[in-house]
Amino acid sequence: MSFRPSALPGPFRIDRLVEFEGPFRSATHLFPLATDAEVRATPTWQDDRFYDRQRDLLVMAFHALLVRTPSHNIIVDTCLGNHKPRPMVPEWNERSGAFLEDLGALGLRPEDIDVVLCTHLHADHVGWNTQRVDGRWVPTFPRARHLFARREIEHFRERMQNEGPAIHHGIWQDSIQPVLDAGLAEFVDGVHDVVPGVSLHPAPGHTPGCVMVRLFDGTSTAWLIGDVIHHPMQVDRPDWYSRFCEDPPAAVASRVGLLESIADSTTRLIPAHFPNPTSVRIVRTEDGFRVLTD
Ligand SMILES: [Zn+2]
């Protein structure tokens, strides 16, 4: 499945490679501060595209974003991957989806990907960094530069060494180390220009080194923000951090700062878990912010 968000910066094309889309988790589970009454009071609760009121579940997507610039093919967040053992999350466990076939349908082979960007190192953002070949995990995109925020890599390496290789579903062994071993990884600091028109920007909180990807054509801007906003309900309630945020106050500050900076502009947000329509704008209201899906 793919999409072409309206009003994207001129020379860029973005397609969405979807591994899951549908009702997924309750709002009170994902957002520890939320109560049922507060969830029902949000505008997003009334929007069928983003909330399944019958089942009382957030509608969410898990997708990678394929960004084609005039000069480069880039994958932002490599989603879940196939055959990854993730027994803690049934929807993620030992998948065998059509990700590479979907990429092929968009006219690209794995070796056509020039750059891989992971906004952060959670299991649903690094999966297709590798694929299983003859029982070994090998990089899926053999020619690609894989850019990681140095802060993020150091944080997860440290946690892996202190807490053991099972942390975060064992991603280090099956989705990070093989990329490092293949010499395909580059570590970057702060704001970093990736290729013309594409840059990385720190947005700490969800994880210590998480970054957002900015597309800019000289006039208009789109931000691919990973999990800085998980769900449209967090635009209604930016104070609701997720249960997976490592530093909740910093996560809220990064989210509010982003919303403040783009409200009432033409800038588009393309988060990692917004279901269709994934690309939104932000407008300011009397009491905060709302998503606009024009
Ligand atoms: Zn995520």
PDB file of C-alpha atoms and ligand atoms in Angstrom:
ATOM      1  CA  MET A   1       0.000   0.000   0.000  1.00  0.00           C
ATOM      2  CA  SER A   2       1.284   3.456  -0.740  1.00  0.00           C
ATOM      3  CA  PHE A   3       0.101   7.003  -0.623  1.00  0.00           C
ATOM      4  CA  ARG A   4       1.031  10.405  -1.908  1.00  0.00           C
ATOM      5  CA  PRO A   5       0.227  13.074   0.644  1.00  0.00           C
ATOM      6  CA  SER A   6      -1.105  16.261  -0.810  1.00  0.00           C
ATOM      7  CA  ALA A   7       0.961  19.422  -0.766  1.00  0.00           C
ATOM      8  CA  LEU A   8       4.296  17.734  -0.249  1.00  0.00           C
ATOM      9  CA  PRO A   9       7.458  19.700  -0.859  1.00  0.00           C
ATOM     10  CA  GLY A  10       7.851  19.823  -4.630  1.00  0.00           C
ATOM     11  CA  PRO A  11      10.605  17.434  -5.664  1.00  0.00           C
ATOM     12  CA  PHE A  12       9.864  14.774  -3.064  1.00  0.00           C
ATOM     13  CA  ARG A  13       7.653  11.750  -3.339  1.00  0.00           C
ATOM     14  CA  ILE A  14       6.661   9.774  -0.255  1.00  0.00           C
ATOM     15  CA  ASP A  15       5.112   6.318  -0.251  1.00  0.00           C
ATOM     16  CA  ARG A  16       3.948   4.412   2.762  1.00  0.00           C
ATOM     17  CA  LEU A  17       4.900   0.738   3.184  1.00  0.00           C
ATOM     18  CA  VAL A  18       2.286  -0.543   5.629  1.00  0.00           C
ATOM     19  CA  GLU A  19       2.791  -3.636   7.783  1.00  0.00           C
ATOM     20  CA  PHE A  20      -0.264  -3.194  10.029  1.00  0.00           C
ATOM     21  CA  GLU A  21      -3.179  -0.801  10.162  1.00  0.00           C
ATOM     22  CA  GLY A  22      -6.288  -1.026  12.329  1.00  0.00           C
ATOM     23  CA  PRO A  23      -7.570  -0.909  15.914  1.00  0.00           C
ATOM     24  CA  PHE A  24      -4.576  -1.698  18.113  1.00  0.00           C
ATOM     25  CA  ARG A  25      -4.473  -0.584  21.764  1.00  0.00           C
ATOM     26  CA  SER A  26      -6.690   1.332  24.182  1.00  0.00           C
ATOM     27  CA  ALA A  27      -5.895   4.988  24.807  1.00  0.00           C
ATOM     28  CA  THR A  28      -5.711   4.424  28.546  1.00  0.00           C
ATOM     29  CA  HIS A  29      -3.120   1.688  27.949  1.00  0.00           C
ATOM     30  CA  LEU A  30      -0.925   3.726  25.613  1.00  0.00           C
ATOM     31  CA  PHE A  31      -1.270   6.971  27.576  1.00  0.00           C
ATOM     32  CA  PRO A  32      -0.860   6.323  31.325  1.00  0.00           C
ATOM     33  CA  LEU A  33      -2.311   9.713  32.311  1.00  0.00           C
ATOM     34  CA  ALA A  34      -5.531   9.329  30.296  1.00  0.00           C
ATOM     35  CA  THR A  35      -8.877   8.419  31.877  1.00  0.00           C
ATOM     36  CA  ASP A  36     -11.831   6.987  29.948  1.00  0.00           C
ATOM     37  CA  ALA A  37     -13.808  10.207  30.470  1.00  0.00           C
ATOM     38  CA  GLU A  38     -10.935  12.349  29.210  1.00  0.00           C
ATOM     39  CA  VAL A  39     -10.467  10.120  26.162  1.00  0.00           C
ATOM     40  CA  ARG A  40     -14.159  10.512  25.267  1.00  0.00           C
ATOM     41  CA  ALA A  41     -13.817  14.295  25.608  1.00  0.00           C
ATOM     42  CA  THR A  42     -11.172  14.557  22.885  1.00  0.00           C
ATOM     43  CA  PRO A  43     -12.196  15.519  19.332  1.00  0.00           C
ATOM     44  CA  THR A  44     -10.187  12.556  18.057  1.00  0.00           C
ATOM     45  CA  TRP A  45     -12.466  10.114  19.940  1.00  0.00           C
ATOM     46  CA  GLN A  46     -15.246  11.095  17.525  1.00  0.00           C
ATOM     47  CA  ASP A  47     -13.165  10.526  14.385  1.00  0.00           C
ATOM     48  CA  ASP A  48     -13.762   7.034  12.931  1.00  0.00           C
ATOM     49  CA  ARG A  49     -10.498   7.152  11.038  1.00  0.00           C
ATOM     50  CA  PHE A  50      -8.492   7.418  14.244  1.00  0.00           C
ATOM     51  CA  TYR A  51     -10.669   5.788  16.913  1.00  0.00           C
ATOM     52  CA  ASP A  52     -12.741   2.595  16.915  1.00  0.00           C
ATOM     53  CA  ARG A  53     -15.507   3.487  19.390  1.00  0.00           C
ATOM     54  CA  GLN A  54     -17.150   0.064  19.239  1.00  0.00           C
ATOM     55  CA  ARG A  55     -14.010  -1.696  20.385  1.00  0.00           C
ATOM     56  CA  ASP A  56     -12.699   1.292  22.342  1.00  0.00           C
ATOM     57  CA  LEU A  57      -9.312   1.137  20.632  1.00  0.00           C
ATOM     58  CA  LEU A  58      -6.988   3.614  18.976  1.00  0.00           C
ATOM     59  CA  VAL A  59      -6.650   3.039  15.241  1.00  0.00           C
ATOM     60  CA  MET A  60      -2.945   2.921  14.498  1.00  0.00           C
ATOM     61  CA  ALA A  61      -0.605   2.079  11.649  1.00  0.00           C
ATOM     62  CA  PHE A  62       2.844   0.565  11.510  1.00  0.00           C
ATOM     63  CA  HIS A  63       4.563   1.674   8.335  1.00  0.00           C
ATOM     64  CA  ALA A  64       7.884   2.618   6.816  1.00  0.00           C
ATOM     65  CA  LEU A  65       8.139   5.752   4.685  1.00  0.00           C
ATOM     66  CA  LEU A  66       9.879   5.611   1.330  1.00  0.00           C
ATOM     67  CA  VAL A  67      11.139   9.082   0.402  1.00  0.00           C
ATOM     68  CA  ARG A  68      12.331   9.669  -3.127  1.00  0.00           C
ATOM     69  CA  THR A  69      14.257  12.874  -3.762  1.00  0.00           C
ATOM     70  CA  PRO A  70      15.594  13.785  -7.210  1.00  0.00           C
ATOM     71  CA  SER A  71      18.905  12.192  -6.225  1.00  0.00           C
ATOM     72  CA  HIS A  72      18.294   9.583  -3.528  1.00  0.00           C
ATOM     73  CA  ASN A  73      15.980   6.797  -2.367  1.00  0.00           C
ATOM     74  CA  ILE A  74      15.553   6.884   1.407  1.00  0.00           C
ATOM     75  CA  ILE A  75      13.656   4.663   3.830  1.00  0.00           C
ATOM     76  CA  VAL A  76      12.629   6.323   7.088  1.00  0.00           C
ATOM     77  CA  ASP A  77      11.911   3.830   9.900  1.00  0.00           C
ATOM     78  CA  THR A  78      12.078   0.225   8.771  1.00  0.00           C
ATOM     79  CA  CYS A  79       9.016  -0.931  10.692  1.00  0.00           C
ATOM     80  CA  LEU A  80       8.664  -4.509  12.008  1.00  0.00           C
ATOM     81  CA  GLY A  81      10.414  -6.852   9.592  1.00  0.00           C
ATOM     82  CA  ASN A  82       9.790 -10.501   8.794  1.00  0.00           C
ATOM     83  CA  HIS A  83      10.548 -13.538  10.973  1.00  0.00           C
ATOM     84  CA  LYS A  84      11.627 -11.410  13.959  1.00  0.00           C
ATOM     85  CA  PRO A  85      10.960 -13.201  17.251  1.00  0.00           C
ATOM     86  CA  ARG A  86       8.793 -10.747  19.233  1.00  0.00           C
ATOM     87  CA  PRO A  87       6.801 -13.051  21.531  1.00  0.00           C
ATOM     88  CA  MET A  88       5.761 -10.188  23.817  1.00  0.00           C
ATOM     89  CA  VAL A  89       3.657  -8.595  21.044  1.00  0.00           C
ATOM     90  CA  PRO A  90       1.610 -11.128  19.060  1.00  0.00           C
ATOM     91  CA  GLU A  91       0.978  -8.715  16.152  1.00  0.00           C
ATOM     92  CA  TRP A  92       4.737  -8.275  15.704  1.00  0.00           C
ATOM     93  CA  ASN A  93       5.879 -11.839  16.254  1.00  0.00           C
ATOM     94  CA  GLU A  94       7.378 -13.937  13.420  1.00  0.00           C
ATOM     95  CA  ARG A  95       5.696 -11.913  10.721  1.00  0.00           C
ATOM     96  CA  SER A  96       5.854 -12.857   7.062  1.00  0.00           C
ATOM     97  CA  GLY A  97       4.523  -9.788   5.277  1.00  0.00           C
ATOM     98  CA  ALA A  98       4.932  -8.510   1.731  1.00  0.00           C
ATOM     99  CA  PHE A  99       7.151  -5.514   2.527  1.00  0.00           C
ATOM    100  CA  LEU A 100       9.790  -6.219  -0.124  1.00  0.00           C
ATOM    101  CA  GLU A 101       7.114  -7.088  -2.698  1.00  0.00           C
ATOM    102  CA  ASP A 102       5.419  -3.767  -1.909  1.00  0.00           C
ATOM    103  CA  LEU A 103       8.762  -2.017  -2.408  1.00  0.00           C
ATOM    104  CA  GLY A 104       9.103  -3.840  -5.722  1.00  0.00           C
ATOM    105  CA  ALA A 105       5.624  -2.706  -6.747  1.00  0.00           C
ATOM    106  CA  LEU A 106       6.878   0.847  -6.247  1.00  0.00           C
ATOM    107  CA  GLY A 107       9.681   0.118  -8.693  1.00  0.00           C
ATOM    108  CA  LEU A 108      12.574  -0.387  -6.289  1.00  0.00           C
ATOM    109  CA  ARG A 109      14.804  -3.288  -5.268  1.00  0.00           C
ATOM    110  CA  PRO A 110      16.525  -3.357  -1.865  1.00  0.00           C
ATOM    111  CA  GLU A 111      19.825  -2.443  -3.522  1.00  0.00           C
ATOM    112  CA  ASP A 112      18.227   0.735  -4.905  1.00  0.00           C
ATOM    113  CA  ILE A 113      17.903   2.205  -1.396  1.00  0.00           C
ATOM    114  CA  ASP A 114      20.661   4.757  -0.766  1.00  0.00           C
ATOM    115  CA  VAL A 115      19.937   5.792   2.821  1.00  0.00           C
ATOM    116  CA  VAL A 116      18.182   4.211   5.825  1.00  0.00           C
ATOM    117  CA  LEU A 117      17.121   6.510   8.666  1.00  0.00           C
ATOM    118  CA  CYS A 118      15.746   5.183  11.964  1.00  0.00           C
ATOM    119  CA  THR A 119      14.127   7.906  14.047  1.00  0.00           C
ATOM    120  CA  HIS A 120      14.824   5.754  17.098  1.00  0.00           C
ATOM    121  CA  LEU A 121      15.765   2.207  17.982  1.00  0.00           C
ATOM    122  CA  HIS A 122      12.475   0.610  18.981  1.00  0.00           C
ATOM    123  CA  ALA A 123      11.467  -2.732  17.474  1.00  0.00           C
ATOM    124  CA  ASP A 124       8.799  -1.222  15.214  1.00  0.00           C
ATOM    125  CA  HIS A 125      11.306   1.183  13.645  1.00  0.00           C
ATOM    126  CA  VAL A 126      14.312  -1.036  12.886  1.00  0.00           C
ATOM    127  CA  GLY A 127      12.813  -4.339  11.680  1.00  0.00           C
ATOM    128  CA  TRP A 128      13.692  -4.266   7.994  1.00  0.00           C
ATOM    129  CA  ASN A 129      17.227  -3.120   8.720  1.00  0.00           C
ATOM    130  CA  THR A 130      17.873  -6.852   8.381  1.00  0.00           C
ATOM    131  CA  GLN A 131      16.343  -9.963   6.886  1.00  0.00           C
ATOM    132  CA  ARG A 132      16.975 -13.619   7.632  1.00  0.00           C
ATOM    133  CA  VAL A 133      19.018 -15.398   4.964  1.00  0.00           C
ATOM    134  CA  ASP A 134      20.180 -18.969   5.545  1.00  0.00           C
ATOM    135  CA  GLY A 135      19.506 -18.593   9.254  1.00  0.00           C
ATOM    136  CA  ARG A 136      21.551 -15.375   9.616  1.00  0.00           C
ATOM    137  CA  TRP A 137      20.439 -11.754   9.949  1.00  0.00           C
ATOM    138  CA  VAL A 138      21.932  -9.707   7.114  1.00  0.00           C
ATOM    139  CA  PRO A 139      21.302  -6.100   6.057  1.00  0.00           C
ATOM    140  CA  THR A 140      18.228  -5.854   3.831  1.00  0.00           C
ATOM    141  CA  PHE A 141      19.521  -2.784   2.007  1.00  0.00           C
ATOM    142  CA  PRO A 142      23.103  -3.764   1.133  1.00  0.00           C
ATOM    143  CA  ARG A 143      24.174  -0.470  -0.478  1.00  0.00           C
ATOM    144  CA  ALA A 144      22.513   1.920   1.947  1.00  0.00           C
ATOM    145  CA  ARG A 145      24.197   4.247   4.395  1.00  0.00           C
ATOM    146  CA  HIS A 146      22.375   3.660   7.688  1.00  0.00           C
ATOM    147  CA  LEU A 147      22.431   6.889   9.695  1.00  0.00           C
ATOM    148  CA  PHE A 148      21.919   6.639  13.441  1.00  0.00           C
ATOM    149  CA  ALA A 149      21.970   9.376  16.056  1.00  0.00           C
ATOM    150  CA  ARG A 150      25.106   8.697  18.073  1.00  0.00           C
ATOM    151  CA  ARG A 151      23.249   9.467  21.317  1.00  0.00           C
ATOM    152  CA  GLU A 152      20.655   6.800  20.468  1.00  0.00           C
ATOM    153  CA  ILE A 153      23.153   4.110  19.524  1.00  0.00           C
ATOM    154  CA  GLU A 154      25.236   4.770  22.652  1.00  0.00           C
ATOM    155  CA  HIS A 155      22.142   4.655  24.878  1.00  0.00           C
ATOM    156  CA  PHE A 156      20.912   1.329  23.539  1.00  0.00           C
ATOM    157  CA  ARG A 157      24.400  -0.199  23.455  1.00  0.00           C
ATOM    158  CA  GLU A 158      24.802   0.729  27.104  1.00  0.00           C
ATOM    159  CA  ARG A 159      21.384  -0.684  28.034  1.00  0.00           C
ATOM    160  CA  MET A 160      22.123  -3.860  26.123  1.00  0.00           C
ATOM    161  CA  GLN A 161      25.430  -4.271  27.958  1.00  0.00           C
ATOM    162  CA  ASN A 162      23.890  -3.525  31.380  1.00  0.00           C
ATOM    163  CA  GLU A 163      20.542  -5.305  31.071  1.00  0.00           C
ATOM    164  CA  GLY A 164      21.325  -8.083  28.638  1.00  0.00           C
ATOM    165  CA  PRO A 165      20.629  -8.752  24.986  1.00  0.00           C
ATOM    166  CA  ALA A 166      16.901  -9.393  25.518  1.00  0.00           C
ATOM    167  CA  ILE A 167      16.077  -5.702  26.054  1.00  0.00           C
ATOM    168  CA  HIS A 168      13.606  -4.201  23.616  1.00  0.00           C
ATOM    169  CA  HIS A 169      12.704  -7.565  22.090  1.00  0.00           C
ATOM    170  CA  GLY A 170      16.326  -8.396  21.275  1.00  0.00           C
ATOM    171  CA  ILE A 171      16.575  -5.774  18.541  1.00  0.00           C
ATOM    172  CA  TRP A 172      20.272  -5.119  19.052  1.00  0.00           C
ATOM    173  CA  GLN A 173      21.269  -8.629  17.993  1.00  0.00           C
ATOM    174  CA  ASP A 174      18.901  -9.094  15.079  1.00  0.00           C
ATOM    175  CA  SER A 175      18.431  -5.560  13.707  1.00  0.00           C
ATOM    176  CA  ILE A 176      21.376  -3.334  14.752  1.00  0.00           C
ATOM    177  CA  GLN A 177      24.564  -5.384  15.198  1.00  0.00           C
ATOM    178  CA  PRO A 178      24.413  -6.933  11.687  1.00  0.00           C
ATOM    179  CA  VAL A 179      24.305  -3.423  10.178  1.00  0.00           C
ATOM    180  CA  LEU A 180      27.286  -2.340  12.293  1.00  0.00           C
ATOM    181  CA  ASP A 181      29.182  -5.539  11.380  1.00  0.00           C
ATOM    182  CA  ALA A 182      28.599  -4.889   7.678  1.00  0.00           C
ATOM    183  CA  GLY A 183      30.192  -1.436   7.971  1.00  0.00           C
ATOM    184  CA  LEU A 184      27.009   0.270   6.766  1.00  0.00           C
ATOM    185  CA  ALA A 185      26.380   2.450   9.839  1.00  0.00           C
ATOM    186  CA  GLU A 186      27.246   6.120  10.291  1.00  0.00           C
ATOM    187  CA  PHE A 187      26.742   7.946  13.578  1.00  0.00           C
ATOM    188  CA  VAL A 188      25.667  11.573  13.512  1.00  0.00           C
ATOM    189  CA  ASP A 189      25.287  14.334  16.085  1.00  0.00           C
ATOM    190  CA  GLY A 190      22.822  17.200  16.444  1.00  0.00           C
ATOM    191  CA  VAL A 191      21.197  18.678  13.361  1.00  0.00           C
ATOM    192  CA  HIS A 192      22.583  16.804  10.379  1.00  0.00           C
ATOM    193  CA  ASP A 193      22.149  17.282   6.624  1.00  0.00           C
ATOM    194  CA  VAL A 194      21.588  13.864   5.041  1.00  0.00           C
ATOM    195  CA  VAL A 195      21.174  14.677   1.346  1.00  0.00           C
ATOM    196  CA  PRO A 196      19.982  17.892  -0.320  1.00  0.00           C
ATOM    197  CA  GLY A 197      16.635  18.857   1.222  1.00  0.00           C
ATOM    198  CA  VAL A 198      16.682  16.149   3.910  1.00  0.00           C
ATOM    199  CA  SER A 199      17.967  16.686   7.443  1.00  0.00           C
ATOM    200  CA  LEU A 200      17.828  15.103  10.907  1.00  0.00           C
ATOM    201  CA  HIS A 201      16.788  17.049  14.007  1.00  0.00           C
ATOM    202  CA  PRO A 202      17.008  15.863  17.638  1.00  0.00           C
ATOM    203  CA  ALA A 203      13.679  15.501  19.504  1.00  0.00           C
ATOM    204  CA  PRO A 204      14.603  13.740  22.758  1.00  0.00           C
ATOM    205  CA  GLY A 205      12.121  12.250  25.190  1.00  0.00           C
ATOM    206  CA  HIS A 206      10.483   9.191  23.670  1.00  0.00           C
ATOM    207  CA  THR A 207      14.046   7.900  23.608  1.00  0.00           C
ATOM    208  CA  PRO A 208      17.175   9.914  24.501  1.00  0.00           C
ATOM    209  CA  GLY A 209      18.487  10.152  20.950  1.00  0.00           C
ATOM    210  CA  CYS A 210      15.345  10.151  18.866  1.00  0.00           C
ATOM    211  CA  VAL A 211      15.336  12.379  15.816  1.00  0.00           C
ATOM    212  CA  MET A 212      12.847  13.789  13.326  1.00  0.00           C
ATOM    213  CA  VAL A 213      13.433  13.974   9.571  1.00  0.00           C
ATOM    214  CA  ARG A 214      12.793  17.276   7.837  1.00  0.00           C
ATOM    215  CA  LEU A 215      12.057  17.589   4.119  1.00  0.00           C
ATOM    216  CA  PHE A 216      12.446  21.105   2.747  1.00  0.00           C
ATOM    217  CA  ASP A 217      12.372  22.282  -0.854  1.00  0.00           C
ATOM    218  CA  GLY A 218      13.168  25.941  -0.176  1.00  0.00           C
ATOM    219  CA  THR A 219       9.506  26.842   0.259  1.00  0.00           C
ATOM    220  CA  SER A 220       7.497  24.118   1.953  1.00  0.00           C
ATOM    221  CA  THR A 221       8.301  21.657   4.702  1.00  0.00           C
ATOM    222  CA  ALA A 222       7.264  18.194   5.837  1.00  0.00           C
ATOM    223  CA  TRP A 223       8.387  16.560   9.081  1.00  0.00           C
ATOM    224  CA  LEU A 224       8.614  12.781   9.401  1.00  0.00           C
ATOM    225  CA  ILE A 225       8.451  12.634  13.161  1.00  0.00           C
ATOM    226  CA  GLY A 226       8.588   8.986  14.203  1.00  0.00           C
ATOM    227  CA  ASP A 227       6.925   8.676  17.617  1.00  0.00           C
ATOM    228  CA  VAL A 228       7.148  12.314  18.748  1.00  0.00           C
ATOM    229  CA  ILE A 229       3.355  12.119  18.287  1.00  0.00           C
ATOM    230  CA  HIS A 230       2.043   8.540  18.321  1.00  0.00           C
ATOM    231  CA  HIS A 231      -1.592   9.262  17.599  1.00  0.00           C
ATOM    232  CA  PRO A 232      -3.802  12.253  16.703  1.00  0.00           C
ATOM    233  CA  MET A 233      -5.219  12.111  20.244  1.00  0.00           C
ATOM    234  CA  GLN A 234      -1.866  13.461  21.458  1.00  0.00           C
ATOM    235  CA  VAL A 235      -2.454  16.594  19.387  1.00  0.00           C
ATOM    236  CA  ASP A 236      -5.604  17.132  21.472  1.00  0.00           C
ATOM    237  CA  ARG A 237      -3.651  16.237  24.607  1.00  0.00           C
ATOM    238  CA  PRO A 238       0.080  16.920  24.092  1.00  0.00           C
ATOM    239  CA  ASP A 239       0.570  16.299  27.820  1.00  0.00           C
ATOM    240  CA  TRP A 240      -0.253  12.601  27.362  1.00  0.00           C
ATOM    241  CA  TYR A 241       3.118  10.886  27.012  1.00  0.00           C
ATOM    242  CA  SER A 242       3.117   7.233  25.988  1.00  0.00           C
ATOM    243  CA  ARG A 243       3.987   4.345  28.280  1.00  0.00           C
ATOM    244  CA  PHE A 244       7.019   3.743  26.067  1.00  0.00           C
ATOM    245  CA  CYS A 245       8.510   7.231  26.530  1.00  0.00           C
ATOM    246  CA  GLU A 246      11.781   7.003  28.460  1.00  0.00           C
ATOM    247  CA  ASP A 247      11.754  10.639  29.630  1.00  0.00           C
ATOM    248  CA  PRO A 248       8.092  11.785  29.797  1.00  0.00           C
ATOM    249  CA  PRO A 249       8.704  15.504  30.560  1.00  0.00           C
ATOM    250  CA  ALA A 250      11.191  15.740  27.675  1.00  0.00           C
ATOM    251  CA  ALA A 251       8.779  13.860  25.363  1.00  0.00           C
ATOM    252  CA  VAL A 252       6.015  16.350  26.182  1.00  0.00           C
ATOM    253  CA  ALA A 253       8.385  19.288  25.669  1.00  0.00           C
ATOM    254  CA  SER A 254       9.508  17.980  22.262  1.00  0.00           C
ATOM    255  CA  ARG A 255       5.879  17.428  21.181  1.00  0.00           C
ATOM    256  CA  VAL A 256       4.667  20.843  22.363  1.00  0.00           C
ATOM    257  CA  GLY A 257       7.664  22.552  20.780  1.00  0.00           C
ATOM    258  CA  LEU A 258       6.937  20.878  17.447  1.00  0.00           C
ATOM    259  CA  LEU A 259       3.221  21.739  17.570  1.00  0.00           C
ATOM    260  CA  GLU A 260       3.976  25.363  18.498  1.00  0.00           C
ATOM    261  CA  SER A 261       6.472  25.690  15.665  1.00  0.00           C
ATOM    262  CA  ILE A 262       4.202  24.461  12.860  1.00  0.00           C
ATOM    263  CA  ALA A 263       0.673  25.415  13.981  1.00  0.00           C
ATOM    264  CA  ASP A 264      -1.346  27.325  11.369  1.00  0.00           C
ATOM    265  CA  SER A 265       1.271  26.805   8.672  1.00  0.00           C
ATOM    266  CA  THR A 266       1.343  24.691   5.507  1.00  0.00           C
ATOM    267  CA  THR A 267       3.950  22.377   7.078  1.00  0.00           C
ATOM    268  CA  ARG A 268       2.905  18.737   7.015  1.00  0.00           C
ATOM    269  CA  LEU A 269       3.463  16.138   9.740  1.00  0.00           C
ATOM    270  CA  ILE A 270       3.905  12.527   8.733  1.00  0.00           C
ATOM    271  CA  PRO A 271       4.181  10.419  11.908  1.00  0.00           C
ATOM    272  CA  ALA A 272       5.115   6.746  12.148  1.00  0.00           C
ATOM    273  CA  HIS A 273       1.784   5.479  13.505  1.00  0.00           C
ATOM    274  CA  PHE A 274      -0.945   7.733  12.109  1.00  0.00           C
ATOM    275  CA  PRO A 275      -3.364   5.638  10.033  1.00  0.00           C
ATOM    276  CA  ASN A 276      -4.660   6.880   6.720  1.00  0.00           C
ATOM    277  CA  PRO A 277      -4.702   9.845   6.096  1.00  0.00           C
ATOM    278  CA  THR A 278      -1.236   9.812   7.575  1.00  0.00           C
ATOM    279  CA  SER A 279      -0.161  13.290   6.506  1.00  0.00           C
ATOM    280  CA  VAL A 280      -1.711  16.113   8.542  1.00  0.00           C
ATOM    281  CA  ARG A 281      -1.388  19.792   9.304  1.00  0.00           C
ATOM    282  CA  ILE A 282      -1.796  21.393  12.712  1.00  0.00           C
ATOM    283  CA  VAL A 283      -4.109  24.265  13.574  1.00  0.00           C
ATOM    284  CA  ARG A 284      -4.267  26.220  16.799  1.00  0.00           C
ATOM    285  CA  THR A 285      -7.569  26.354  18.687  1.00  0.00           C
ATOM    286  CA  GLU A 286      -8.793  28.222  21.771  1.00  0.00           C
ATOM    287  CA  ASP A 287      -7.600  25.454  24.036  1.00  0.00           C
ATOM    288  CA  GLY A 288      -4.669  23.963  22.161  1.00  0.00           C
ATOM    289  CA  PHE A 289      -4.149  22.221  18.827  1.00  0.00           C
ATOM    290  CA  ARG A 290      -6.092  20.067  16.357  1.00  0.00           C
ATOM    291  CA  VAL A 291      -5.100  17.946  13.373  1.00  0.00           C
ATOM    292  CA  LEU A 292      -6.285  19.013   9.937  1.00  0.00           C
ATOM    293  CA  THR A 293      -6.440  16.257   7.328  1.00  0.00           C
ATOM    294  CA  ASP A 294      -6.791  18.321   4.155  1.00  0.00           C
TER     295      ASP A 294
HETATM  296 ZN    ZN B   1       6.814   3.290  17.235  1.00  0.00          ZN
END
